Tab-separated table of C-alpha atoms in Angstrom:
chain	number	residue	atom	x	y	z
Y	119	MET	CA	65.060	-37.384	-28.534
Y	120	GLY	CA	66.149	-36.839	-24.945
Y	121	SER	CA	63.800	-35.178	-22.484
Y	122	ASN	CA	64.939	-31.888	-21.040
Y	123	PRO	CA	64.294	-31.799	-17.248
Y	124	SER	CA	63.909	-27.986	-17.243
Y	125	VAL	CA	60.929	-28.100	-19.636
Y	126	PRO	CA	57.684	-28.987	-17.801
Y	127	THR	CA	55.787	-31.926	-19.237
Y	128	MET	CA	52.109	-31.805	-20.142
Y	129	THR	CA	51.060	-33.812	-17.065
Y	130	THR	CA	52.799	-31.416	-14.677
Y	131	LYS	CA	51.180	-28.453	-16.433
Y	132	ILE	CA	47.748	-30.059	-16.050
Y	133	GLU	CA	48.395	-30.930	-12.395
Y	134	THR	CA	49.474	-27.368	-11.559
Y	135	PHE	CA	46.418	-25.976	-13.362
Y	136	LEU	CA	43.983	-28.275	-11.504
Y	137	LYS	CA	45.613	-27.998	-8.055
Y	138	PRO	CA	43.534	-24.995	-6.816
Y	139	PHE	CA	40.290	-26.800	-7.723
Y	140	LEU	CA	41.027	-29.941	-5.684
Y	141	LYS	CA	39.349	-30.065	-2.273
Y	142	GLU	CA	41.580	-30.743	0.718
Y	143	ASN	CA	39.021	-31.452	3.472
Y	144	LEU	CA	37.398	-34.576	1.989
Y	145	PRO	CA	36.705	-37.477	4.366
Y	146	ASP	CA	37.897	-41.009	3.549
Y	147	VAL	CA	34.708	-42.268	1.872
Y	148	ARG	CA	34.666	-46.001	1.078
Y	149	PRO	CA	32.090	-48.376	-0.401
Y	150	GLY	CA	29.699	-49.589	2.289
Y	151	ASP	CA	29.684	-46.281	4.174
Y	152	THR	CA	26.378	-44.602	4.931
Y	153	VAL	CA	26.912	-40.955	4.068
Y	154	CYS	CA	24.973	-37.727	3.859
Y	155	VAL	CA	26.056	-35.545	0.941
Y	156	TYR	CA	25.069	-31.881	1.233
Y	157	GLN	CA	24.711	-30.240	-2.177
Y	158	LYS	CA	23.963	-26.621	-3.113
Y	159	ILE	CA	20.888	-26.353	-5.339
Y	160	LYS	CA	19.835	-23.202	-7.168
Y	161	GLU	CA	16.137	-22.540	-7.646
Y	162	GLY	CA	15.624	-19.314	-9.538
Y	163	ASP	CA	17.518	-16.664	-7.586
Y	164	LYS	CA	17.483	-18.630	-4.305
Y	165	GLU	CA	20.110	-21.144	-3.236
Y	166	LYS	CA	19.577	-23.930	-0.692
Y	167	ILE	CA	21.529	-26.879	0.648
Y	168	GLN	CA	19.928	-30.288	0.208
Y	169	GLY	CA	21.112	-33.488	1.866
Y	170	PHE	CA	21.101	-36.916	0.216
Y	171	GLU	CA	21.605	-39.819	2.613
Y	172	GLY	CA	22.444	-43.312	1.409
Y	173	ILE	CA	24.996	-46.100	1.044
Y	174	VAL	CA	28.110	-45.585	-1.083
Y	175	ILE	CA	28.052	-48.419	-3.623
Y	176	ALA	CA	31.006	-47.273	-5.746
Y	177	ARG	CA	33.956	-44.936	-5.718
Y	178	LYS	CA	35.707	-44.201	-9.000
Y	179	HIS	CA	38.731	-42.310	-10.352
Y	180	GLY	CA	40.794	-42.348	-7.154
Y	181	LYS	CA	42.209	-39.026	-6.013
Y	182	GLU	CA	42.031	-37.125	-9.312
Y	183	ILE	CA	39.800	-34.138	-10.145
Y	184	GLY	CA	37.121	-36.361	-11.700
Y	185	ALA	CA	36.709	-38.592	-8.618
Y	186	THR	CA	33.083	-39.629	-7.990
Y	187	ILE	CA	31.004	-41.600	-5.513
Y	188	THR	CA	27.735	-43.345	-6.293
Y	189	VAL	CA	25.247	-43.105	-3.428
Y	190	ARG	CA	22.149	-45.336	-3.328
Y	191	ARG	CA	19.042	-44.984	-1.239
Y	192	GLU	CA	15.536	-46.430	-1.221
Y	193	ILE	CA	12.709	-43.911	-1.322
Y	194	SER	CA	9.302	-45.514	-0.679
Y	195	GLY	CA	10.382	-48.849	-2.150
Y	196	ILE	CA	12.067	-47.380	-5.235
Y	197	GLY	CA	15.859	-47.339	-5.479
Y	198	CYS	CA	17.423	-43.960	-6.234
Y	199	GLU	CA	21.095	-43.496	-7.119
Y	200	LYS	CA	23.051	-40.290	-7.503
Y	201	ILE	CA	26.602	-39.865	-8.720
Y	202	PHE	CA	28.423	-37.052	-6.924
Y	203	PRO	CA	31.696	-35.565	-8.229
Y	204	LEU	CA	33.789	-35.187	-5.061
Y	205	HIS	CA	35.643	-32.022	-6.081
Y	206	SER	CA	32.571	-30.220	-7.428
Y	207	PRO	CA	31.981	-26.711	-6.040
Y	208	THR	CA	28.285	-27.581	-5.534
Y	209	ILE	CA	29.164	-30.201	-2.883
Y	210	GLU	CA	29.062	-28.393	0.455
Y	211	LYS	CA	30.187	-31.272	2.693
Y	212	ILE	CA	30.147	-35.058	3.015
Y	213	GLU	CA	29.288	-36.546	6.394
Y	214	ILE	CA	30.036	-40.206	7.200
Y	215	LEU	CA	27.227	-41.551	9.399
Y	216	LYS	CA	28.120	-45.283	9.557
Y	217	ARG	CA	30.932	-47.485	8.334
Y	218	GLY	CA	29.967	-50.741	6.657
Y	219	LYS	CA	32.167	-53.839	6.579
Y	220	VAL	CA	32.292	-54.997	2.970
Y	221	ARG	CA	34.496	-57.322	0.939
Y	222	ARG	CA	33.912	-55.769	-2.466
Y	223	ALA	CA	35.021	-52.537	-4.127
Y	224	LYS	CA	31.714	-52.103	-5.986
Y	225	LEU	CA	28.424	-52.986	-4.273
Y	226	TYR	CA	26.242	-53.221	-7.379
Y	227	TYR	CA	24.612	-56.385	-5.980
Y	228	LEU	CA	22.611	-54.136	-3.619
Y	229	ARG	CA	20.506	-53.050	-6.611
Y	230	GLU	CA	18.845	-56.474	-6.827
Y	231	ALA	CA	19.016	-57.356	-3.118
Y	232	LYS	CA	15.792	-57.308	-1.101
Y	233	GLY	CA	15.092	-57.264	2.632
Y	234	LYS	CA	17.793	-58.629	4.927
Y	235	ARG	CA	20.333	-58.949	2.115
Y	236	THR	CA	20.526	-55.158	1.838
Y	237	LYS	CA	21.846	-54.825	5.407
Y	238	LEU	CA	25.620	-54.425	5.677
Y	239	LYS	CA	27.638	-55.460	8.720
Y	240	GLN	CA	28.914	-52.555	10.801
Y	241	SER	CA	32.606	-51.827	10.948
Y	242	GLU	CA	34.170	-51.176	14.354
Y	243	GLN	CA	35.577	-47.653	13.897
Y	244	ILE	CA	34.252	-44.442	12.393
């Protein structure tokens, strides 16, 4: 069974279908970055934009449509994590506030870390 080059494969069909939904203006978000994610929230008939500021502890699924970042922040001593789909229409914008210098792809150790161990070294550039 030879493959016919004129017939589009299933992966190319999926890619062409998903292309208009992919966002183009996404910043290069990496683990260790302190970001502020602005998300549209609907309350009844009103819509507002809410910011969530924290450290990116994980980035998953690369550049595909299902790409996500996990953002962690401490609110009055209690850790709070949110997983944001990058290409979601509810995400208004992502702002990088600080770059952290890290040597891991996933920073799950920050969940147990207390005090000084939660501080990340600053990277030179933004």
